[in-house]
Amino acid sequence: MKKFSFISDRFLNRLFLVVTITNIITSITLSQQTFKIFSPNNKTRVQIIVDSSIKLSVAYNDTNIFDISNVKIIELNNNAIFENFEFIESKTNYVEKEYHPVIKTKSAVIKEKYNRLILSFKNFNFELRAYNEGIAYRFIGKINKEVLIKNESLNISFPKNTFTYFPEETSMFSHNERLYLFEKIDSMNSGRFCSLPVLMISQKINVLLTESSLQNYAGMWLEKKDKLKFTAVFPKYPQNTKLVSDRDEKVVSTENYIVNTNSLRKFPWRIFAISENDEGLLSNQLVWLLSEKNILDDTKWIKPGKVAWDWWNANNIYNVDFKAGINTKTYKYYIDFAAKFGIEYIILDEGWYKLGDLFDVVPDIDMKELISYAKSKNVGIILWVVWKTLEQQFDKAFEQFEKWGIKGIKVDFMQRDDQWMVNFYEKVAAEAARHKLLVDFHGSYKPAGLYRKYPNVLTSEGVKGLENSKWSNCITPEHDLILPFTRMVAGPMDYTPGAMKNAAKGNFVGIFNAPMSQGTRVHQMAMYVIYESPLQMLCDNPSNYLKEQEVMEFLSPVPVQWDTTKIIQAKISDYIITARKYQENWYLAVMNDWEPRKFYISLNFLDDNKKYKMLIFKDGKNAHRYGSDYIKENNEVTSKSSVDIELAPGGGYVCRIIPIE
């Protein structure tokens, strides 16, 4: 049953509405109104109180899990458009839809069910949706007028003994590559702040805060205020900036507002994903559902795939008859490797052009020859670019990229999400689509819906990924097991897996030009099933992959899109067991932290009355001492079969399950 209610000081009667019945209260002006809305499964209840602002109280299974207060848009120029809470009417309805995404990051079909409450005020609407997977709200302006928004107010309070996975920041000039600090919010000092998404655990219920449909607006951050309270904060609109290097443009002074916009618009969604178990976070698709719909008429040219990446491994290839480096012969070697294993792309990261000029290709790179060679091998080329140089040479650069015949760009070092920079992201996505180019945003904020509106935006960084292992020991298996429950909920993440040198616990050392990962080889291999990125990197050098070809023979066919995803078991920071299907083939993958574990997994997700062959990679007997140790096995199974899985510390398990014809 779908339930709604409306209560006012004047009318104390309670009204429950079912399915698509609409409740309309016309032209009532009261000091306070109270409304209630429930999720379709009735587990989540939201009470909304309206007076001089909006307040929300959210309960799960009748237990309060958080309250939101002082919800309103505050204007600078005294238009009083959004601060006029003259109430007109309320409307409620139930919505059920089904979508077929252009890029199947989790699934070929995305189902949507929610109850909606729209509160209509004189100058704006307030829309609230209650899903089984969480709640979200936004403002919708009705007046055609330019406004300067001083702030968007949102205070969120949690009960005592709430814990958080907190991606703490020290500046709003940030790559948003943070460790998630596990803390009790009661003991956190005021003034600490984080980027989004951030995860709270309230009354043993997961609440993840993030946003979607971020367009022509500033990104939202969260700051600790009182003992149990946080408040939304936003970067102010830049007034003056200073280019301190070829890539770092810092804001040196700001306006006294966060957004300059027309009030006749839809504002970003504020999302509070809710799940009583950790598995629910991994299947949550609210950010995609609340994004603007795809606006590209032609998407057939968009080709997700894997990428042979050069920067992480420092081009340390070997057993070749030429000097490795940023030169044509090295990248032809990458192209040959990609062609051998059916890898769709290679990337030329930093070094292919003289910094500051995208048209000044270094002498050792023959771009025309390289692209022609790649084309003959059915391999696409992606080029890394500094965002500022791209911005300075924008039109001519995109024309040149199309003329050259490259397939995509990796745009790096933006490090901001003020309104100007958010608009730059969309400008890049739109122009790239016009020239039929894929986009990978690095040095970026979290995904906030652009990847649905522009499906050529295949992935984003905004994650503390494997590149950090070149200089730091912070990329631990535990960190690897936090990211899918936090950052990945927002959308595809370019973590860049694939290390072939793997360090058991205590054996890791950060070596910039000869990097390694923490955990086992199969821990890395399992990421290609568990981590979502439709443009997925192979971070190690081709020589290492060629040395152990059976690893690449397994990884190369692993899809980057999925028809079905099933989360079998999961516990944040500890382990994940995921099964995914693409066409007729299933993949089963497991990752764990430094704690060795055993699992007994049923294969009942397979089709009945079919036999399957299973190709397995699992931790070797000595993987606890030598992280690169693994075992390869073959087996035959049915839906009635089960598998025993034993994981080394920082271990993994991955298999491909193919029907036997």
mmCIF file of C-alpha atoms in Angstrom, residues 47-394:
data_model
loop_
_atom_site.group_PDB
_atom_site.id
_atom_site.type_symbol
_atom_site.label_atom_id
_atom_site.label_comp_id
_atom_site.label_asym_id
_atom_site.label_seq_id
_atom_site.Cartn_x
_atom_site.Cartn_y
_atom_site.Cartn_z
ATOM 1 C CA GLN A 47 7.074 13.894 8.265
ATOM 2 C CA ILE A 48 7.279 17.359 6.713
ATOM 3 C CA ILE A 49 6.579 20.516 8.684
ATOM 4 C CA VAL A 50 6.282 23.859 6.897
ATOM 5 C CA ASP A 51 6.433 27.288 8.518
ATOM 6 C CA SER A 52 9.189 29.805 7.697
ATOM 7 C CA SER A 53 11.256 26.940 6.331
ATOM 8 C CA ILE A 54 10.817 23.212 5.768
ATOM 9 C CA LYS A 55 11.633 20.514 8.298
ATOM 10 C CA LEU A 56 11.799 16.788 7.671
ATOM 11 C CA SER A 57 11.800 13.992 10.202
ATOM 12 C CA VAL A 58 12.731 10.599 8.784
ATOM 13 C CA ALA A 59 11.975 7.274 10.455
ATOM 14 C CA TYR A 60 12.745 3.731 9.371
ATOM 15 C CA ASN A 61 10.575 0.958 10.800
ATOM 16 C CA ASP A 62 9.129 3.587 13.173
ATOM 17 C CA THR A 63 12.561 4.539 14.555
ATOM 18 C CA ASN A 64 13.810 8.058 13.899
ATOM 19 C CA ILE A 65 17.095 7.971 11.975
ATOM 20 C CA PHE A 66 17.633 11.656 11.093
ATOM 21 C CA ASP A 67 16.006 15.083 11.009
ATOM 22 C CA ILE A 68 16.534 17.848 8.470
ATOM 23 C CA SER A 69 15.774 21.426 9.474
ATOM 24 C CA ASN A 70 15.870 24.948 8.069
ATOM 25 C CA VAL A 71 15.521 23.697 4.499
ATOM 26 C CA LYS A 72 15.314 26.725 2.226
ATOM 27 C CA ILE A 73 17.070 28.746 -0.441
ATOM 28 C CA ILE A 74 18.423 32.061 0.825
ATOM 29 C CA GLU A 75 18.714 34.880 -1.695
ATOM 30 C CA LEU A 76 21.178 37.730 -1.667
ATOM 31 C CA ASN A 77 19.211 40.312 -3.625
ATOM 32 C CA ASN A 78 16.026 40.334 -1.512
ATOM 33 C CA ASN A 79 13.718 39.062 -4.231
ATOM 34 C CA ALA A 80 12.039 36.930 -1.563
ATOM 35 C CA ILE A 81 11.202 34.356 -4.212
ATOM 36 C CA PHE A 82 12.287 31.299 -2.242
ATOM 37 C CA GLU A 83 11.766 32.712 1.234
ATOM 38 C CA ASN A 84 8.057 33.308 0.693
ATOM 39 C CA PHE A 85 6.363 30.224 2.120
ATOM 40 C CA GLU A 86 2.826 31.261 1.179
ATOM 41 C CA PHE A 87 1.257 27.833 0.803
ATOM 42 C CA ILE A 88 -1.046 27.044 -2.143
ATOM 43 C CA GLU A 89 -1.665 23.294 -2.293
ATOM 44 C CA SER A 90 -0.218 19.810 -1.952
ATOM 45 C CA LYS A 91 -0.296 16.969 -4.439
ATOM 46 C CA THR A 92 0.660 13.345 -3.980
ATOM 47 C CA ASN A 93 0.981 10.429 -6.350
ATOM 48 C CA TYR A 94 2.642 7.059 -6.830
ATOM 49 C CA VAL A 95 5.048 6.536 -9.734
ATOM 50 C CA GLU A 96 6.336 3.295 -11.181
ATOM 51 C CA LYS A 97 8.607 3.292 -14.248
ATOM 52 C CA GLU A 98 11.180 1.190 -16.032
ATOM 53 C CA TYR A 99 14.244 2.439 -17.899
ATOM 54 C CA HIS A 100 16.764 0.958 -20.298
ATOM 55 C CA PRO A 101 19.993 2.920 -19.800
ATOM 56 C CA VAL A 102 22.308 3.706 -22.686
ATOM 57 C CA ILE A 103 25.248 2.519 -20.575
ATOM 58 C CA LYS A 104 24.442 -0.531 -18.456
ATOM 59 C CA THR A 105 26.682 0.195 -15.497
ATOM 60 C CA LYS A 106 24.731 -2.089 -13.133
ATOM 61 C CA SER A 107 21.873 -3.499 -15.162
ATOM 62 C CA ALA A 108 20.067 -3.448 -18.491
ATOM 63 C CA VAL A 109 16.819 -2.461 -16.782
ATOM 64 C CA ILE A 110 16.437 0.067 -13.976
ATOM 65 C CA LYS A 111 13.127 0.024 -12.126
ATOM 66 C CA GLU A 112 11.806 3.029 -10.270
ATOM 67 C CA LYS A 113 9.056 3.131 -7.638
ATOM 68 C CA TYR A 114 8.312 6.053 -5.367
ATOM 69 C CA ASN A 115 5.644 8.079 -3.633
ATOM 70 C CA ARG A 116 5.794 11.781 -4.417
ATOM 71 C CA LEU A 117 4.667 14.825 -2.478
ATOM 72 C CA ILE A 118 4.689 18.223 -4.169
ATOM 73 C CA LEU A 119 4.120 21.247 -1.960
ATOM 74 C CA SER A 120 3.183 24.273 -4.026
ATOM 75 C CA PHE A 121 4.037 27.714 -2.692
ATOM 76 C CA LYS A 122 3.495 31.075 -4.333
ATOM 77 C CA ASN A 123 6.858 31.247 -6.111
ATOM 78 C CA PHE A 124 8.203 27.695 -6.024
ATOM 79 C CA ASN A 125 7.431 24.038 -5.527
ATOM 80 C CA PHE A 126 9.077 21.648 -3.108
ATOM 81 C CA GLU A 127 9.191 18.075 -4.411
ATOM 82 C CA LEU A 128 9.878 15.127 -2.134
ATOM 83 C CA ARG A 129 10.172 11.524 -3.280
ATOM 84 C CA ALA A 130 10.131 8.521 -0.983
ATOM 85 C CA TYR A 131 11.695 5.401 -2.505
ATOM 86 C CA ASN A 132 12.279 2.044 -0.863
ATOM 87 C CA GLU A 133 15.964 2.899 -1.391
ATOM 88 C CA GLY A 134 15.889 6.342 0.223
ATOM 89 C CA ILE A 135 14.411 9.812 -0.017
ATOM 90 C CA ALA A 136 15.253 12.871 -2.089
ATOM 91 C CA TYR A 137 14.004 16.424 -2.381
ATOM 92 C CA ARG A 138 14.506 19.464 -4.587
ATOM 93 C CA PHE A 139 13.177 22.970 -5.160
ATOM 94 C CA ILE A 140 11.521 23.980 -8.448
ATOM 95 C CA GLY A 141 11.283 27.699 -9.143
ATOM 96 C CA LYS A 142 8.219 29.200 -10.850
ATOM 97 C CA ILE A 143 9.261 32.844 -11.336
ATOM 98 C CA ASN A 144 11.275 33.979 -14.357
ATOM 99 C CA LYS A 145 13.785 36.221 -12.612
ATOM 100 C CA GLU A 146 17.547 36.391 -12.151
ATOM 101 C CA VAL A 147 18.592 35.644 -8.582
ATOM 102 C CA LEU A 148 21.788 35.530 -6.594
ATOM 103 C CA ILE A 149 21.654 32.636 -4.164
ATOM 104 C CA LYS A 150 23.545 33.357 -0.980
ATOM 105 C CA ASN A 151 23.097 29.870 0.414
ATOM 106 C CA GLU A 152 20.967 26.762 0.299
ATOM 107 C CA SER A 153 20.239 25.888 3.880
ATOM 108 C CA LEU A 154 20.106 22.292 5.093
ATOM 109 C CA ASN A 155 20.835 21.163 8.654
ATOM 110 C CA ILE A 156 20.814 17.441 9.338
ATOM 111 C CA SER A 157 20.792 15.930 12.830
ATOM 112 C CA PHE A 158 21.332 12.319 13.855
ATOM 113 C CA PRO A 159 20.682 10.436 17.103
ATOM 114 C CA LYS A 160 23.446 9.756 19.597
ATOM 115 C CA ASN A 161 25.825 6.920 18.788
ATOM 116 C CA THR A 162 25.643 7.538 15.044
ATOM 117 C CA PHE A 163 28.804 6.542 13.190
ATOM 118 C CA THR A 164 30.143 7.885 9.916
ATOM 119 C CA TYR A 165 32.511 7.017 7.093
ATOM 120 C CA PHE A 166 33.718 10.574 6.638
ATOM 121 C CA PRO A 167 35.750 11.672 3.550
ATOM 122 C CA GLU A 168 37.306 14.603 5.355
ATOM 123 C CA GLU A 169 38.582 17.555 3.331
ATOM 124 C CA THR A 170 40.883 20.416 4.276
ATOM 125 C CA SER A 171 40.030 22.707 1.359
ATOM 126 C CA MET A 172 37.400 23.101 -1.335
ATOM 127 C CA PHE A 173 40.283 23.145 -3.808
ATOM 128 C CA SER A 174 40.502 19.373 -3.909
ATOM 129 C CA HIS A 175 40.707 16.288 -6.096
ATOM 130 C CA ASN A 176 38.111 14.784 -3.709
ATOM 131 C CA GLU A 177 40.397 11.783 -3.265
ATOM 132 C CA ARG A 178 39.921 11.080 0.422
ATOM 133 C CA LEU A 179 40.170 8.252 2.877
ATOM 134 C CA TYR A 180 36.852 7.468 4.559
ATOM 135 C CA LEU A 181 37.448 7.940 8.290
ATOM 136 C CA PHE A 182 35.271 5.771 10.530
ATOM 137 C CA GLU A 183 34.221 7.877 13.516
ATOM 138 C CA LYS A 184 31.474 8.401 16.049
ATOM 139 C CA ILE A 185 29.840 11.733 15.243
ATOM 140 C CA ASP A 186 29.325 12.597 18.931
ATOM 141 C CA SER A 187 33.085 13.032 19.335
ATOM 142 C CA MET A 188 33.795 14.928 16.102
ATOM 143 C CA ASN A 189 34.846 18.558 16.477
ATOM 144 C CA SER A 190 32.774 21.268 14.845
ATOM 145 C CA GLY A 191 34.192 22.832 11.701
ATOM 146 C CA ARG A 192 35.359 19.579 10.141
ATOM 147 C CA PHE A 193 33.925 19.120 6.669
ATOM 148 C CA CYS A 194 33.773 16.578 3.883
ATOM 149 C CA SER A 195 32.966 16.127 0.246
ATOM 150 C CA LEU A 196 30.132 13.861 -0.856
ATOM 151 C CA PRO A 197 29.072 11.117 -0.754
ATOM 152 C CA VAL A 198 29.287 10.579 2.990
ATOM 153 C CA LEU A 199 27.864 7.592 4.855
ATOM 154 C CA MET A 200 26.163 7.731 8.258
ATOM 155 C CA ILE A 201 25.101 4.693 10.281
ATOM 156 C CA SER A 202 22.137 5.739 12.406
ATOM 157 C CA GLN A 203 20.282 3.240 14.598
ATOM 158 C CA LYS A 204 22.074 0.502 12.585
ATOM 159 C CA ILE A 205 20.574 1.915 9.368
ATOM 160 C CA ASN A 206 22.819 3.166 6.546
ATOM 161 C CA VAL A 207 22.133 6.728 5.378
ATOM 162 C CA LEU A 208 24.280 7.948 2.479
ATOM 163 C CA LEU A 209 24.152 11.638 1.549
ATOM 164 C CA THR A 210 24.881 12.818 -1.969
ATOM 165 C CA GLU A 211 23.298 14.835 -4.779
ATOM 166 C CA SER A 212 22.155 14.501 -8.370
ATOM 167 C CA SER A 213 21.139 16.649 -11.314
ATOM 168 C CA LEU A 214 23.940 19.041 -10.415
ATOM 169 C CA GLN A 215 23.658 21.588 -13.225
ATOM 170 C CA ASN A 216 24.465 25.306 -13.308
ATOM 171 C CA TYR A 217 24.917 25.179 -9.543
ATOM 172 C CA ALA A 218 27.591 24.718 -6.899
ATOM 173 C CA GLY A 219 28.382 21.300 -5.482
ATOM 174 C CA MET A 220 27.295 20.445 -1.961
ATOM 175 C CA TRP A 221 29.650 19.606 0.927
ATOM 176 C CA LEU A 222 28.865 18.797 4.565
ATOM 177 C CA GLU A 223 30.282 20.505 7.677
ATOM 178 C CA LYS A 224 30.061 19.392 11.311
ATOM 179 C CA LYS A 225 28.270 21.952 13.485
ATOM 180 C CA ASP A 226 26.898 21.015 16.877
ATOM 181 C CA LYS A 227 27.451 17.704 18.615
ATOM 182 C CA LEU A 228 24.993 15.737 16.466
ATOM 183 C CA LYS A 229 24.364 18.197 13.642
ATOM 184 C CA PHE A 230 25.837 18.826 10.198
ATOM 185 C CA THR A 231 25.088 21.605 7.726
ATOM 186 C CA ALA A 232 25.360 21.888 3.957
ATOM 187 C CA VAL A 233 28.103 24.168 2.665
ATOM 188 C CA PHE A 234 28.847 25.262 -0.889
ATOM 189 C CA PRO A 235 31.808 26.900 -2.647
ATOM 190 C CA LYS A 236 31.119 30.530 -3.403
ATOM 191 C CA TYR A 237 31.144 31.797 -6.956
ATOM 192 C CA PRO A 238 34.722 32.662 -7.997
ATOM 193 C CA GLN A 239 35.454 36.349 -8.464
ATOM 194 C CA ASN A 240 39.160 36.127 -9.243
ATOM 195 C CA THR A 241 41.354 33.122 -9.941
ATOM 196 C CA LYS A 242 45.098 32.664 -10.209
ATOM 197 C CA LEU A 243 46.872 30.117 -12.389
ATOM 198 C CA VAL A 244 49.662 28.894 -10.094
ATOM 199 C CA SER A 245 50.909 26.203 -12.490
ATOM 200 C CA ASP A 246 49.976 24.830 -15.888
ATOM 201 C CA ARG A 247 47.116 22.893 -14.232
ATOM 202 C CA ASP A 248 46.238 24.453 -10.874
ATOM 203 C CA GLU A 249 43.914 27.436 -11.041
ATOM 204 C CA LYS A 250 43.028 28.548 -7.541
ATOM 205 C CA VAL A 251 40.205 30.837 -6.488
ATOM 206 C CA VAL A 252 41.758 33.847 -4.739
ATOM 207 C CA SER A 253 38.574 35.844 -4.137
ATOM 208 C CA THR A 254 34.881 35.049 -4.290
ATOM 209 C CA GLU A 255 31.535 36.726 -4.662
ATOM 210 C CA ASN A 256 29.214 36.756 -1.649
ATOM 211 C CA TYR A 257 26.877 34.252 -3.284
ATOM 212 C CA ILE A 258 27.146 30.617 -4.354
ATOM 213 C CA VAL A 259 24.999 30.693 -7.508
ATOM 214 C CA ASN A 260 23.902 33.247 -10.098
ATOM 215 C CA THR A 261 20.899 31.788 -11.906
ATOM 216 C CA ASN A 262 17.361 32.244 -13.141
ATOM 217 C CA SER A 263 14.805 31.152 -10.573
ATOM 218 C CA LEU A 264 12.632 29.497 -13.248
ATOM 219 C CA ARG A 265 14.438 26.174 -12.999
ATOM 220 C CA LYS A 266 14.818 22.832 -11.272
ATOM 221 C CA PHE A 267 17.427 22.730 -8.535
ATOM 222 C CA PRO A 268 19.695 19.784 -7.666
ATOM 223 C CA TRP A 269 18.324 16.778 -5.837
ATOM 224 C CA ARG A 270 19.402 16.240 -2.234
ATOM 225 C CA ILE A 271 19.653 12.466 -1.845
ATOM 226 C CA PHE A 272 19.537 10.404 1.345
ATOM 227 C CA ALA A 273 19.991 6.765 0.347
ATOM 228 C CA ILE A 274 18.689 4.447 3.058
ATOM 229 C CA SER A 275 19.438 0.762 3.567
ATOM 230 C CA GLU A 276 19.059 -1.549 6.533
ATOM 231 C CA ASN A 277 21.890 -3.726 5.197
ATOM 232 C CA ASP A 278 25.163 -2.995 3.459
ATOM 233 C CA GLU A 279 24.147 -4.892 0.334
ATOM 234 C CA GLY A 280 21.472 -2.287 -0.367
ATOM 235 C CA LEU A 281 24.076 0.437 -0.845
ATOM 236 C CA LEU A 282 25.721 -1.557 -3.639
ATOM 237 C CA SER A 283 22.481 -1.899 -5.602
ATOM 238 C CA ASN A 284 21.282 1.690 -5.068
ATOM 239 C CA GLN A 285 20.734 3.656 -8.305
ATOM 240 C CA LEU A 286 19.080 6.836 -7.000
ATOM 241 C CA VAL A 287 21.755 9.143 -8.435
ATOM 242 C CA TRP A 288 21.099 7.803 -11.938
ATOM 243 C CA LEU A 289 17.310 7.840 -11.479
ATOM 244 C CA LEU A 290 17.333 11.449 -10.295
ATOM 245 C CA SER A 291 19.645 12.665 -13.059
ATOM 246 C CA GLU A 292 18.505 14.526 -16.133
ATOM 247 C CA LYS A 293 17.605 12.113 -18.925
ATOM 248 C CA ASN A 294 19.920 11.467 -21.852
ATOM 249 C CA ILE A 295 19.782 14.364 -24.326
ATOM 250 C CA LEU A 296 21.930 12.806 -27.067
ATOM 251 C CA ASP A 297 19.952 11.696 -30.107
ATOM 252 C CA ASP A 298 22.704 9.406 -31.363
ATOM 253 C CA THR A 299 24.502 7.196 -28.855
ATOM 254 C CA LYS A 300 25.442 4.268 -31.094
ATOM 255 C CA TRP A 301 29.011 5.562 -31.392
ATOM 256 C CA ILE A 302 29.573 5.413 -27.612
ATOM 257 C CA LYS A 303 31.668 2.326 -26.986
ATOM 258 C CA PRO A 304 32.558 1.423 -23.390
ATOM 259 C CA GLY A 305 35.633 -0.712 -22.887
ATOM 260 C CA LYS A 306 38.968 -1.251 -21.222
ATOM 261 C CA VAL A 307 42.029 0.941 -21.565
ATOM 262 C CA ALA A 308 45.725 0.064 -21.494
ATOM 263 C CA TRP A 309 47.072 2.885 -19.323
ATOM 264 C CA ASP A 310 50.657 4.131 -19.275
ATOM 265 C CA TRP A 311 51.109 6.603 -16.409
ATOM 266 C CA TRP A 312 50.780 4.281 -13.396
ATOM 267 C CA ASN A 313 53.441 1.881 -14.628
ATOM 268 C CA ALA A 314 55.742 4.683 -15.876
ATOM 269 C CA ASN A 315 56.110 2.927 -19.248
ATOM 270 C CA ASN A 316 58.441 0.390 -17.648
ATOM 271 C CA ILE A 317 58.121 -2.137 -20.447
ATOM 272 C CA TYR A 318 60.879 -4.649 -21.112
ATOM 273 C CA ASN A 319 62.047 -7.390 -23.508
ATOM 274 C CA VAL A 320 61.789 -4.930 -26.387
ATOM 275 C CA ASP A 321 64.362 -3.670 -28.895
ATOM 276 C CA PHE A 322 63.705 0.051 -28.360
ATOM 277 C CA LYS A 323 64.011 2.579 -25.556
ATOM 278 C CA ALA A 324 60.706 2.759 -23.698
ATOM 279 C CA GLY A 325 59.184 6.144 -23.020
ATOM 280 C CA ILE A 326 56.751 8.654 -24.428
ATOM 281 C CA ASN A 327 57.414 7.833 -28.049
ATOM 282 C CA THR A 328 55.757 6.267 -31.060
ATOM 283 C CA LYS A 329 57.383 2.834 -30.657
ATOM 284 C CA THR A 330 56.257 2.511 -27.051
ATOM 285 C CA TYR A 331 52.652 3.321 -27.884
ATOM 286 C CA LYS A 332 52.686 0.980 -30.877
ATOM 287 C CA TYR A 333 53.698 -1.670 -28.350
ATOM 288 C CA TYR A 334 50.650 -0.738 -26.255
ATOM 289 C CA ILE A 335 48.486 -0.919 -29.368
ATOM 290 C CA ASP A 336 49.812 -4.381 -30.262
ATOM 291 C CA PHE A 337 49.109 -5.534 -26.710
ATOM 292 C CA ALA A 338 45.582 -4.119 -26.806
ATOM 293 C CA ALA A 339 44.881 -5.706 -30.196
ATOM 294 C CA LYS A 340 46.176 -9.094 -29.025
ATOM 295 C CA PHE A 341 43.696 -9.219 -26.152
ATOM 296 C CA GLY A 342 40.771 -7.297 -27.640
ATOM 297 C CA ILE A 343 41.306 -4.245 -25.426
ATOM 298 C CA GLU A 344 39.333 -1.364 -26.905
ATOM 299 C CA TYR A 345 41.610 1.590 -26.092
ATOM 300 C CA ILE A 346 45.025 2.819 -25.092
ATOM 301 C CA ILE A 347 45.637 6.151 -23.411
ATOM 302 C CA LEU A 348 48.421 8.663 -23.878
ATOM 303 C CA ASP A 349 48.640 10.256 -20.456
ATOM 304 C CA GLU A 350 50.794 13.207 -19.429
ATOM 305 C CA GLY A 351 53.776 13.874 -21.670
ATOM 306 C CA TRP A 352 52.420 13.579 -25.216
ATOM 307 C CA TYR A 353 52.272 17.377 -25.642
ATOM 308 C CA LYS A 354 54.338 20.229 -24.286
ATOM 309 C CA LEU A 355 52.385 21.532 -21.328
ATOM 310 C CA GLY A 356 50.428 24.651 -22.158
ATOM 311 C CA ASP A 357 49.723 23.882 -25.823
ATOM 312 C CA LEU A 358 47.658 20.908 -27.007
ATOM 313 C CA PHE A 359 48.919 21.429 -30.556
ATOM 314 C CA ASP A 360 52.601 21.166 -29.622
ATOM 315 C CA VAL A 361 53.020 17.390 -29.770
ATOM 316 C CA VAL A 362 56.415 16.246 -28.480
ATOM 317 C CA PRO A 363 58.873 15.317 -31.267
ATOM 318 C CA ASP A 364 59.030 11.633 -30.300
ATOM 319 C CA ILE A 365 55.298 11.187 -30.947
ATOM 320 C CA ASP A 366 54.069 10.913 -34.534
ATOM 321 C CA MET A 367 50.371 11.390 -33.838
ATOM 322 C CA LYS A 368 49.220 10.783 -37.405
ATOM 323 C CA GLU A 369 51.195 7.537 -37.685
ATOM 324 C CA LEU A 370 50.123 6.368 -34.237
ATOM 325 C CA ILE A 371 46.417 6.926 -34.839
ATOM 326 C CA SER A 372 46.618 5.287 -38.264
ATOM 327 C CA TYR A 373 48.371 2.278 -36.737
ATOM 328 C CA ALA A 374 45.812 2.027 -33.941
ATOM 329 C CA LYS A 375 42.970 2.211 -36.436
ATOM 330 C CA SER A 376 44.477 -0.646 -38.448
ATOM 331 C CA LYS A 377 44.465 -2.738 -35.252
ATOM 332 C CA ASN A 378 40.914 -1.705 -34.252
ATOM 333 C CA VAL A 379 42.205 0.074 -31.157
ATOM 334 C CA GLY A 380 41.093 3.571 -30.159
ATOM 335 C CA ILE A 381 43.307 6.277 -28.673
ATOM 336 C CA ILE A 382 42.356 8.461 -25.698
ATOM 337 C CA LEU A 383 44.349 11.598 -24.903
ATOM 338 C CA TRP A 384 45.017 13.108 -21.476
ATOM 339 C CA VAL A 385 44.622 16.887 -21.277
ATOM 340 C CA VAL A 386 44.997 19.538 -18.607
ATOM 341 C CA TRP A 387 41.584 21.155 -18.199
ATOM 342 C CA LYS A 388 42.929 24.712 -18.242
ATOM 343 C CA THR A 389 44.771 24.226 -21.517
ATOM 344 C CA LEU A 390 41.640 22.662 -22.982
ATOM 345 C CA GLU A 391 39.584 25.625 -21.785
ATOM 346 C CA GLN A 392 42.016 28.075 -23.376
ATOM 347 C CA GLN A 393 42.084 26.232 -26.725
ATOM 348 C CA PHE A 394 38.567 24.846 -26.520
#
